[in-house]
Amino acid sequence: MPLGDAEYMDRALSLAARGRGLTSPNPLVGAVVVSPDGVVVGSGYHERAGEPHAEIHALRAAGGAARGATLFSTLEPCCHTGRTGPCVDSILEAGVARVVVGVEDPNPRVRGGGVQFLREHGVDVTVGVREAQAARLNLPFFVRVRYGRPLVMLKVALSRDGYVARRSGVRSAITAPAAVRDAHALRAEFDAIAVGSDTALVDDPVLTAREVHRVRPLTRVIFDSRLRTPPASAVFGTRDAGPIVIVTSEADVAAVPERAAALEHAGARLLQAPRHDLPSALRVLGAEGVTSLLLEGGPRLHAAAWEARVVDRVRLYVSPAAFGAGGVPWFTTGASVREALDDVDVRMVGPDECTEGYVHRTD
Ligand SMILES: NC(=O)c1ccc[n+]([C@@H]2O[C@H](COP(=O)([O-])OP(=O)(O)OC[C@H]3O[C@@H](n4cnc5c(N)ncnc54)[C@H](OP(=O)(O)O)[C@@H]3O)[C@@H](O)[C@H]2O)c1
């Protein structure tokens, strides 16, 4: 028995997810071609930037069976104003009768243009099947088009009583090995991970994604206006893993040119934005090709991002252990952040509780 539109779109969504971590700066897209009697005759996903779009893979797999069929695509097929876009053209050439779209492409150059083109050429088009899921799948892309910055996910590990470290100035293990592995897998999904300068000074992290498969370089970002990161920091021993970027300001570089030179000599690239202006710094990172950024802390950097309303997703790990008085508090309570989230998912990772969600937005 044929499935409903939503079920076929679910298949396209799970196909799209296979490209995770590989398609940047392009979106994840999945597509399936379904014959009039409900048989999936072709499927595909966008596997890598520069390679064919999902619709093309699915249509090629379907061959002649695409004639009269329905194409399900998680994202509106591309079509560029003034020219015939490759996907909508191929859809017409293949003789597809109906197209079901998860979500409209927010890119101003497309935004409904693909749908309009198909309708004008006699194709029956339905838009908005599993729309929220389709948009979430490509949140970096939607955030970039809408706000002109990378997607930002805030990640933190807290003790049961809400501390991020046992004592000031001391690197503290909070979660068990399972959550540490889980967090490394999360890093692998992002273009870049970032910490504030005090975390760089206290923890001396290498900021790599360990014990996970990652084919792309990972950009490591340190928000460090005053250039206090020591050139001998451990992160500079991992330059093979990807670029190391220090976000500073023009005035700060001018104030301590010798530190700037030493950091560049150690392998850092210095990016400049007005001091502590996180939205501007994010736009600069976006212009450098960073579409998603995992903000790992510490509390001051997290607070700045939260107050600037540039956080899109949150993951909180809470350990069963309490640190007691003397710990370094987070900038707020886990409960207050949880209240600001939609689609909250709570799971146990070993002994630690992991809560994840999307920051509720009305803009
Ligand atoms: N449990 C966890 O998940 C976790 C994760 C990370 C860190 N930590 C802990 O957190 C502690 C450090 O946190 P922290 O809050 O003291 O420092 P932080 O947030 O790591 O770094 C703060 C510094 O970042 C720089 N910065 C750059 N842009 C900024 C902006 N827009 N807003 C605010 N600061 C900006 C500032 O230095 P400039 O003025 O020089 O720019 C500021 O002093 C350590 O104990 C570390 O172990 C815990």
Coordinates of N, CA, C and O in Angstrom, one line a residue, residues 12-74:
A12 N 13.2 10.8 2.7 CA 14.1 11.8 2.0 C 14.9 12.5 3.1 O 16.1 12.8 3.0
L13 N 14.3 12.7 4.3 CA 15.0 13.4 5.4 C 16.1 12.5 5.9 O 17.2 13.0 6.2
S14 N 15.8 11.2 6.1 CA 16.9 10.4 6.6 C 18.0 10.2 5.6 O 19.2 10.2 6.0
L15 N 17.7 10.2 4.3 CA 18.8 10.2 3.3 C 19.6 11.5 3.4 O 20.8 11.4 3.3
A16 N 18.9 12.6 3.5 CA 19.6 13.9 3.5 C 20.7 13.9 4.7 O 21.8 14.4 4.5
A17 N 20.3 13.3 5.8 CA 21.1 13.3 7.0 C 22.4 12.6 6.7 O 23.4 12.8 7.4
R18 N 22.5 11.7 5.7 CA 23.7 11.0 5.5 C 24.8 11.9 5.0 O 26.0 11.5 5.1
G19 N 24.5 13.0 4.5 CA 25.5 14.0 4.0 C 26.0 14.8 5.1 O 26.9 15.7 4.9
R20 N 25.6 14.6 6.4 CA 25.9 15.5 7.5 C 27.5 15.6 7.6 O 28.2 14.6 7.6
G21 N 27.9 16.8 7.7 CA 29.4 17.0 7.9 C 30.1 17.0 6.6 O 31.3 17.3 6.5
L22 N 29.5 16.8 5.4 CA 30.2 16.7 4.2 C 29.8 17.7 3.1 O 30.5 17.9 2.1
T23 N 28.6 18.3 3.3 CA 28.1 19.2 2.2 C 28.4 20.7 2.4 O 28.2 21.4 1.5
S24 N 28.9 21.1 3.5 CA 29.1 22.5 3.8 C 30.0 23.1 2.7 O 30.9 22.5 2.2
P25 N 29.7 24.3 2.2 CA 28.7 25.2 2.7 C 27.3 25.0 2.1 O 26.4 25.8 2.2
N26 N 27.1 23.9 1.4 CA 25.8 23.6 0.8 C 24.9 22.9 1.8 O 25.3 22.4 2.8
P27 N 23.5 23.0 1.6 CA 22.6 22.3 2.5 C 22.6 20.8 2.4 O 23.0 20.3 1.3
L28 N 22.1 20.2 3.4 CA 21.8 18.7 3.3 C 20.5 18.6 2.6 O 19.5 19.3 2.9
V29 N 20.4 17.7 1.6 CA 19.2 17.5 0.8 C 19.1 16.1 0.5 O 20.0 15.4 0.1
G30 N 17.8 15.5 0.7 CA 17.6 14.2 0.3 C 16.4 14.1 -0.7 O 15.5 15.1 -0.6
A31 N 16.3 13.1 -1.5 CA 15.2 13.1 -2.5 C 14.8 11.6 -2.7 O 15.7 10.7 -2.8
V32 N 13.5 11.4 -2.9 CA 13.1 10.0 -3.4 C 12.1 10.2 -4.5 O 11.3 11.2 -4.6
V33 N 12.1 9.3 -5.5 CA 11.2 9.3 -6.6 C 10.3 8.1 -6.4 O 10.7 7.0 -6.1
V34 N 9.0 8.4 -6.4 CA 8.0 7.3 -6.1 C 7.0 7.2 -7.3 O 6.5 8.1 -7.8
S35 N 6.9 5.9 -7.7 CA 6.0 5.7 -8.8 C 4.5 5.9 -8.4 O 4.2 5.9 -7.2
P36 N 3.6 6.0 -9.4 CA 2.2 6.2 -9.1 C 1.6 5.1 -8.2 O 0.7 5.4 -7.4
D37 N 2.2 3.9 -8.2 CA 1.6 2.9 -7.3 C 2.4 2.8 -6.0 O 2.3 1.8 -5.3
G38 N 3.2 3.8 -5.7 CA 3.8 3.9 -4.4 C 5.1 3.2 -4.2 O 5.6 3.0 -3.1
V39 N 5.8 2.8 -5.3 CA 7.1 2.1 -5.2 C 8.2 3.2 -5.3 O 8.2 4.0 -6.2
V40 N 9.2 3.1 -4.4 CA 10.3 4.0 -4.5 C 11.2 3.5 -5.6 O 11.8 2.4 -5.5
V41 N 11.3 4.3 -6.7 CA 12.1 3.8 -7.8 C 13.4 4.5 -7.9 O 14.2 4.2 -8.8
G42 N 13.7 5.5 -7.1 CA 15.0 6.1 -7.1 C 15.1 7.0 -5.8 O 14.2 7.5 -5.3
S43 N 16.4 7.1 -5.4 CA 16.6 7.9 -4.2 C 18.0 8.4 -4.2 O 18.9 7.8 -4.9
G44 N 18.3 9.5 -3.5 CA 19.6 10.0 -3.4 C 19.7 11.1 -2.5 O 18.7 11.6 -1.9
Y45 N 20.9 11.6 -2.2 CA 21.1 12.7 -1.4 C 22.3 13.5 -1.8 O 23.2 13.0 -2.6
H46 N 22.4 14.8 -1.4 CA 23.6 15.6 -1.8 C 24.7 15.1 -0.9 O 24.7 15.2 0.3
E47 N 25.7 14.5 -1.6 CA 26.8 13.8 -0.8 C 27.9 14.7 -0.5 O 28.6 14.5 0.5
R48 N 28.2 15.8 -1.3 CA 29.3 16.6 -1.0 C 29.2 17.8 -1.9 O 28.7 17.8 -3.0
A49 N 29.7 19.0 -1.4 CA 29.7 20.2 -2.1 C 30.4 20.0 -3.4 O 31.4 19.3 -3.5
G50 N 29.8 20.5 -4.5 CA 30.5 20.4 -5.8 C 30.0 19.2 -6.6 O 30.2 19.1 -7.8
E51 N 29.3 18.3 -5.9 CA 28.7 17.1 -6.6 C 27.2 17.3 -6.8 O 26.7 18.2 -6.3
P52 N 26.6 16.4 -7.6 CA 25.2 16.6 -8.0 C 24.3 16.8 -6.8 O 24.5 16.2 -5.7
H53 N 23.2 17.5 -7.0 CA 22.2 17.7 -6.0 C 21.4 16.4 -5.8 O 21.4 15.5 -6.7
A54 N 20.7 16.3 -4.7 CA 20.0 15.1 -4.4 C 19.0 14.7 -5.4 O 18.9 13.5 -5.8
E55 N 18.3 15.7 -6.0 CA 17.2 15.4 -7.0 C 17.8 14.7 -8.2 O 17.2 13.8 -8.8
I56 N 19.0 15.2 -8.6 CA 19.7 14.6 -9.8 C 20.1 13.1 -9.5 O 19.8 12.3 -10.3
H57 N 20.6 12.9 -8.3 CA 21.0 11.5 -8.0 C 19.7 10.6 -8.0 O 19.7 9.5 -8.6
A58 N 18.6 11.1 -7.4 CA 17.4 10.3 -7.4 C 16.8 10.1 -8.8 O 16.4 9.0 -9.1
L59 N 16.8 11.1 -9.6 CA 16.3 11.0 -10.9 C 17.1 10.0 -11.8 O 16.6 9.2 -12.5
R60 N 18.4 10.1 -11.6 CA 19.3 9.2 -12.4 C 19.0 7.8 -12.0 O 19.0 6.8 -12.8
A61 N 18.8 7.5 -10.7 CA 18.6 6.2 -10.2 C 17.3 5.7 -10.7 O 17.1 4.5 -11.0
A62 N 16.3 6.6 -10.8 CA 15.0 6.2 -11.3 C 14.9 5.9 -12.8 O 14.2 5.1 -13.3
G63 N 15.8 6.6 -13.5 CA 15.8 6.5 -15.0 C 14.4 6.7 -15.6 O 13.7 7.6 -15.2
G64 N 14.0 5.8 -16.5 CA 12.7 6.0 -17.2 C 11.5 5.9 -16.2 O 10.4 6.4 -16.6
A65 N 11.7 5.3 -15.1 CA 10.6 5.2 -14.1 C 10.2 6.5 -13.5 O 9.2 6.6 -12.8
A66 N 11.0 7.5 -13.7 CA 10.6 8.9 -13.2 C 9.4 9.5 -13.9 O 8.8 10.4 -13.4
R67 N 9.2 9.0 -15.1 CA 8.1 9.6 -15.9 C 6.7 9.3 -15.2 O 6.4 8.2 -14.9
G68 N 6.0 10.4 -14.9 CA 4.7 10.3 -14.3 C 4.8 10.1 -12.8 O 3.8 9.9 -12.1
A69 N 6.1 10.1 -12.2 CA 6.2 9.8 -10.8 C 6.2 11.0 -10.0 O 6.0 12.1 -10.5
T70 N 6.3 10.8 -8.7 CA 6.3 12.0 -7.7 C 7.8 12.0 -7.1 O 8.3 11.0 -6.7
L71 N 8.3 13.2 -7.2 CA 9.6 13.5 -6.6 C 9.4 14.1 -5.2 O 8.8 15.2 -5.1
F72 N 10.0 13.5 -4.2 CA 10.0 14.2 -2.8 C 11.4 14.7 -2.6 O 12.4 14.0 -2.7
S73 N 11.4 16.0 -2.3 CA 12.7 16.6 -2.0 C 12.6 17.4 -0.7 O 11.7 18.2 -0.5
T74 N 13.6 17.3 0.1 CA 13.5 17.9 1.4 C 13.6 19.5 1.3 O 13.1 20.2 2.1

